[in-house]
Every structure is written in C-alpha cells, then in structure tokens.
Amino acid sequence: MTRATLKSAVAALALLAAAPMAMAEDLVIGLRAGPDSIDPHWSTLGSQAEALRHIYDTLVDVDDNLQLKPGLALSWEAVDDTTWDFKLREGVKFHDGTDFTAEDVKFSIERIPEVTGPMSMTLYTKYVDSVEVIDDYTLRIHTKGIAPALPNDFTRLFVVPSETGMEARNEEFNSGAKAIGTGPYKFVSWQPKGDLVLEKFDDYWAETPIWEKVIRKEIPDDAARVAALRSGEVDLINYVPASDYLAMKNDSDLETFISDSVYILNVQPSVVDEEPQPITINGEPVDGNPLQDVRVRKALDLAINRDVLVDVVLEGLGTPANQLMPEGFFGYTDELGAREYDIEQAKALLEEAGYPEGFEIDFTCTNNRVPGDAVVCEALAQMWSRLGLTVNAQALNGTVFFPAAARKEYTMAMSAWGTLTGEAAYTYGALTHTPDEEKGFGNFNRTGYSNPEFDKVFDEGAQTLDPEERRKLYEQASYIAMEDRALIPTVILQTVWAADKDTLSFAPRVDQETRAYEITPVE
Amino acid sequence: MLGYLVRRLAQAVVVVFAMSIIVFVGVYAIGNPIDVLIDPGATQEIRAKLIAQYGLDQPLWRQYFTFLANVAQGDLGTSMVYNIPVVDLVFSRLPATLELVFVSVCIATFIGIPAGLYAGYKPDSLAARAIMALSVLGFSVPTFWIGMLLIMAFAVNLGWLPSGGRGDVGSLFGIPTSLATADGWTHVIMPALNLSLFKMGLLIRLTRAGMVEAMQTDYVKFARAQGLPDRQIVFSHVLRNISIPIVTVFGLELGSTLAFAVVTESVFTWPGVGKLIIDSILQLDRPVMVTYLVLVVILFVLINLVVDLVYARLDPRVRLKGNA
C-alpha cells in the first residue's frame, strides 16, 4: 500500500467515524431472524410473517394480545354453518396504485396451494371450500364443514394483487417485481439472511408510517446483535439474551422492553402401553408404563418449583404456567389455580402409585429452539431427583430432536409450544386430542394421550359457531386435559427488546413481532 | 504432467461421489426435514402431502439416484427453505466469503512471514520474543472470543469501525465486492484480521523454525564465507529452501478458512457461505448441504493440486510424474 492510499484510507476511516450512524427519519432494527422469501404465501414461519407484514396486509389483524381486529376486512360474520361473509375495506390502494378489491382476496386464497413450501400455508386455508365474490367489497367463503376459527386462520392471509398471476414464484418476489402489497411499507431490496430495506408508502390506508426508511438487519448471533446496538449501528434489537438482560437493565444508556411470549415449555409424558425408552428400577425395566398412572404425572408436576425456574433458572425472564396458553387467550380457563410446589405430597403420590423408591427415566429436550430450553430441562431433572427419581436429561439440537419426536421415540420430552393463533383450538387440537387424520386433530400428540371425554367436549367446541358457547367448551376442554396432566406446562417464556435510552417508544407484543410501524420516536 | 492432472481429477470425482453419499446417508439418518420445517398447526394430511411432494417418502437409494440424475442434467437442486436454485444461493454469497478470506490471507502472509523471518534471524532479540509470544496467542485463543474483544474495543468503545455486516458493495473488474468502497474496507478489516490471526501465528512459527534451522546449515555458512550480504542470503536462498512446509500449511489453511470461516462470519454478521451452511444444517435443507459440501471437496482437491504444482516450481527435486 502506498503512502497516498494509506492516507486516503485513514481519512475515509475518520470520516466514517464522524458521520452519524443512522439518520433520524430512518429506523434500523437488528433481528434474530428474517424472512426466507418475499413471497407471502411461501412459509408460515413467524419471522416470515413478521417481516412481510410491513409490505402486505392480512385480511384479519391481531392486537398486542393476539385478539382479532379488523385488517383489510372491516367485519365478518357466519351466515350459516358453512358460509362466512367478509366485508372489505374500501379505498385501499396497492403499492402500484391499483385498487384493492374482493378479487384480490379470492386470488390470494387460491394461489396458496399452488406456491406454498415445506411450511405449508395451506394450513390457513384448509377449511376453505370455495370463494365467491359478491361485489367488490363483499366476499363469501364456503367452508368444508363448520369452521368457527376461520377468521383466526385469516390473520395470516396476506393479500397480493390478482394481477400477480399464478405463475409468479419466489424469484419474482425477491427481486421486487411482484413484491406489491397494501402494507405501510414498500419493498426496496432483500437478500437471503441479509438486510430487508423498506420505504414508506404514502397512500397507506391507515395512519401514514413515521419512518421514511426501515432497514431490518438479520443478526442471528446473540452477542453480535447486542454489539450492533451498543455500537449504535442499529436502533433496536429483539431477543436480548438472558445473559445480557441484567447488564442492560442496569445500564443507564439503554432501555429494555419486556413482554410475555406465547411460548410455554411443556413436559410431555408418554402414556402409551410400552414406553419407547424403558423406565427402570435398579436396571430392571418396570412392568407397564408408570407414566400411565395419573398419580405419577401429578407427582412430577408437584415436584416442579416454578418460582425457582423463573427467578433463578431464567433470570426472571418468565412466568409460571398453569395451562398450555397464557392468560386472556380464547379458551384459557380461570378454574385452574396456580400450580403448587409440594414435594411431600408428590412423594406420597408416588408411593401410593407403587414407586416408593422412584425409578430411572430418560428426559429429552431441545437446546436451541427457544431461550432457556436446555437450562430449564436440566433444572427439572434436578427437581425430580429430589423426588427420588433418577433422571437422565439430554438436551439436543432441534434438528435431531424434532424428527425423533415425530417418530415418538421419547418416553418423556420437553418442548416449547406457542399458541400463535391466540385461541385454544390450535393448541389443544394439535397436542392433546386423540390423533384423528379425518378431522385433522392430534397431529402433534406425541404422548399417546387419549380421553374420550376431552375429545367429546373439544369436538363440540369445534362445531359451535357461537363464540361464547365455544369459549365455554374450550375452557372445559382445557380444564379436563390439565387435570389429567396430559402435558405438564412449566413456564411462559418472556421476550426482551432493547434500544437506546429515551429514543423509541414501543409496546412489546406477545407474538414477539417487531413491527416498525408501531414503533415511534420519543420527542 | 497431463497424465498427473487427469489422475488427480479422477480422484477428485471419486471423493466427491463418496462425499455426496455420506451426506445423503447422514441426513437420512437424522430424519425427515419436514419434521424440522413443518408448522406446528399442520394436519397429518398436509404433512403427508409435503413428504410426497419432496420425494421424502421414497427409499434412500431412489432419492439418491433422483439427485444424481438431476445433477447429470446440471440441476443441483432447489433450496427447500428459500425455493431458489442452490447454485444461485451459494454463488450469491461466495464473493463475500472470498473477499474476506483474500484479505485475511494477505494480512497473514505480509505480516506473518516477515515477522517469522526476523524472529528466526535474530532469535534472542526482544522483538523476536514478543513476536513469538503473540503468535502463541494467535492460535491458542478462540477466534470468537478475539472477535468479540475486537468488536468491544473498536466498535463499541472507540466507535472507529462498524461491528458487523458487509457495508457498501462496489464493483471491481465487474465483480461485486466491498473491497471497492471505503465503507466496504471499514467493514472487512476487522473480521479479516480476526480470521487471519490463527494463520498468522502458524506462519510465524513455521517460518521461524525453518529460518533458525537454515541459518546453521553449511550452504548459509559458505554463502557468508563468500561474502554475500545477509539480505541476499535470506531472501534468495533461505526463503526458497524453507518454503515447502510453508506452502503446504498455507494451502491447507486456505482451504479450511474458505470452508469454515463460519465462526468469524457469525460474530461479525458477514453474509458469506459459512453462515449459509450452518443455517442449512439447522433446518436440514438437504440440497444446500449436499451441494455445499461437494463444493468444499472440489475446493480442497483444487487447492492441493495447486500446492503440488507450486512444490515443483520451488524444488526441482520434486518431479511431477504420472505416479506422483
């Protein structure tokens, strides 16, 4: 390097250091995960929906607590058992200037089965039999059977213009040619695992967004994300790791935002006749499966000290859970009190069930899926050892865990479950209903739990259109499954965001989404 | 010479085949990618449909032969996660890794070899001891930790350099690279330095060891007795003689740096292929895994070939015969 080039390099460095990192009217966010494609019908992944929500609108929207609110549809009602009518918003424009009409919604619904990937969006259209356009702003959906949760499904129905054409694939979206929606921001550029750059859309139907430009940087490494915030390269980061949270909370330059998430860590005791990994006493397999005895499952539950899990193990970033969903969700029952911690009663129950000396059991969980999964897993193993059990805890990478869990290879496992639709049918239908391909229930029932009484109440709920009646039935179903200890919920995980002190104001969301248009600068 | 090349390339093909089979069997043993990717709310029906759609219900050998047949037609597959051709995906990120590796190799070479020569030339001097101490640090302290320290010092505390990312990308001879812009250089310098430390340490120690040994040999004594200046002895005789082990290690290191720059890429959020492969493994994105590993094998074979050719140039005693 010659002296001249060296000099200019140094000069450039000095200039860069002096320049402000981000203009006031721009917002730069550092995120753990971004989209996999700009095609909104490609994947159901949460990070995908979060990013694409800036460009496209959904038919139905959700508030901070995942309760339904109008999106592109102003209102909806069930006309009869298999028909839903949606009244659409008028005067909405796409980014290319064309008007939004019912035809666009019809096209979007019909496009989904043609283009969806391995995380199939057909999940959200599985009840749709046919779509009928009544007029420009009225849409009629004919469903397969009774579909009370259709509006919930449509919270992920992103609308693209009907001019998009059936043959458009990911490439056309990623390049920006087809990345046209009605959302608050226009697409500028994106690279897989790179930055998503967005520009304000002046004709947005709701409040015009504040930020001229939004740059969503994907920084999966926790430490790198924290460093990006501390060096001023980004204005806000999500998923602050627990290890940095305390330091940040005490740092006068930074501000943290905290919220419950929809994710709950659940213990899944397998209740099949022959457990996949043998349960032993002194090396000898026991007769039958001890976990089939509800007293044993209750003992396991009573031996969990949820306060310790929250305060010590998760450094305060959690809340004790007593059912599979957070409070306030559709179908959450108030009948269940907080879970008790009573080691003596647990021991008594275990003795009553015929295992005064305990037994040896394998316990498997993930170590990279959600913050804290591995540490909670180890802590549980220790808590159960106080009960007299020998627990072989094993934390595995999700890549290994999930295929094996799908093959039902674990006697007792723990994984996180998030009620992403905000209501009980999604969770209980998948986790605790008896597996039933016909009805599409029990597809994530890894424990073999089957209770005809639960199924009856739940099925009735799934066939009831009246929201209040349905809510009651789901609450009852929730109560039955939890009294049975079909699964043992432990803690609700919390999510933390961080920003420079007094720069941004932002209401954290339970679905962990970071929506740029809901973030405002502090004057 | 030609026979030698053909032989080497034939070997490479066999290795690539073996590699693709190992990867296929490995992924198959872990399980169905659909189980990792699928949405929790999906029904059995949706799951079964997807498995059939991706051909994952077929026996392993048939899946493998389908893959081979596609490769024969020049189709290395489409990423399951991104739905874009794997080749496009890998090559869209390769320039970023290449430029990072290029800068780090330059730093390692232009600092490491002169420092090693000096340390071997005057082994007892204070500077030589300092160089040796630093070289030990270079390859004994973990990369990610030094990376974090660099970020803490230069990005967070001093605010001189950005903490991550690739910066503005310009164009140099038609290739998009951040080496063409000043902003790009500020982004590349810290990760490249971090990536070079291990190699630099290695080069320093190798060069020094060779140097110390060579300085006591007869040819150096004769050269000195002849009155040749030390500068000429070191640069035109000693350096050439000690180059063989340095070139070997350099070649091996170049390959592994290219293939496994992943730690540095993660810490500095550098959008290279290392990050891509780790993400693909976590999602069992089989087409990307297979293609990438096959590319790495090809890369190693090529680098070894180049290293062997450089040997011949450096040392006439190494003959490139058909049976080499």
Coordinates of N, CA, C and O in Angstrom, one line a residue, chain A residues 1 3 14 21 64 70 111 118 120 123 140 169 183 188 238 295 313 400 409 412 457 474 507:
Chain A
M1 N 0.8 -1.2 0.0 CA 0.0 0.0 0.0 C 0.9 1.3 0.0 O 1.8 1.4 0.8
R3 N 1.9 5.3 0.3 CA 1.5 6.2 1.4 C 0.2 7.0 1.1 O -0.6 7.2 2.0
A14 N -11.7 8.1 9.3 CA -12.0 9.2 10.2 C -13.4 9.8 9.8 O -14.2 10.1 10.7
M21 N -24.4 7.4 12.6 CA -24.7 6.1 12.1 C -26.0 5.9 11.4 O -26.1 5.2 10.4
D64 N -52.0 -6.6 20.2 CA -50.8 -7.0 21.0 C -51.0 -8.3 21.8 O -50.1 -9.0 22.1
P70 N -60.0 -5.7 13.0 CA -60.1 -5.6 11.5 C -58.7 -5.3 10.8 O -57.9 -4.6 11.4
R111 N -54.2 -18.9 -4.7 CA -52.8 -19.0 -5.0 C -52.0 -19.9 -4.0 O -51.1 -20.6 -4.4
P118 N -42.4 -26.0 2.3 CA -42.5 -27.1 3.3 C -43.2 -26.6 4.6 O -43.7 -27.5 5.3
S120 N -46.2 -25.3 5.2 CA -47.3 -25.1 4.2 C -48.3 -24.1 4.7 O -48.9 -24.3 5.8
L123 N -52.3 -24.7 5.6 CA -52.8 -24.8 7.0 C -53.9 -23.7 7.3 O -54.8 -24.0 8.0
R140 N -67.6 -14.0 0.0 CA -68.3 -15.1 0.7 C -67.4 -16.3 0.6 O -67.0 -16.7 -0.5
R169 N -43.2 -16.9 -9.0 CA -42.6 -17.7 -7.9 C -41.6 -16.8 -7.1 O -41.5 -15.6 -7.4
G183 N -49.5 -2.8 2.3 CA -49.0 -2.6 3.6 C -48.4 -1.2 3.7 O -48.2 -0.4 2.8
V188 N -37.9 -2.5 -1.0 CA -36.8 -1.9 -1.7 C -35.8 -2.9 -2.1 O -35.5 -3.1 -3.3
N238 N -34.1 -7.2 18.9 CA -35.1 -8.1 19.6 C -34.3 -9.3 20.2 O -33.1 -9.4 20.0
R295 N -51.4 -40.4 39.0 CA -50.7 -40.0 40.3 C -49.3 -39.8 40.1 O -48.7 -38.8 40.7
V313 N -33.4 -19.9 37.3 CA -33.0 -20.6 36.1 C -33.1 -19.6 34.9 O -32.2 -19.5 34.0
V400 N -32.1 -32.6 15.4 CA -32.2 -34.0 15.8 C -33.4 -34.4 16.6 O -34.1 -35.4 16.4
E409 N -40.1 -41.3 19.7 CA -39.0 -42.1 20.3 C -38.7 -41.7 21.7 O -37.8 -42.3 22.4
M412 N -40.2 -39.4 27.8 CA -40.6 -38.1 28.4 C -39.7 -37.0 27.7 O -38.5 -37.1 27.7
V457 N -65.9 -33.0 24.3 CA -66.1 -31.6 24.6 C -65.4 -30.7 23.6 O -66.0 -29.8 23.0
Y474 N -64.3 -24.8 25.1 CA -62.8 -24.9 25.1 C -62.2 -24.8 26.5 O -61.2 -25.4 26.9
A507 N -44.6 -0.7 22.1 CA -45.4 -1.6 23.0 C -45.0 -3.1 22.6 O -45.4 -3.5 21.5

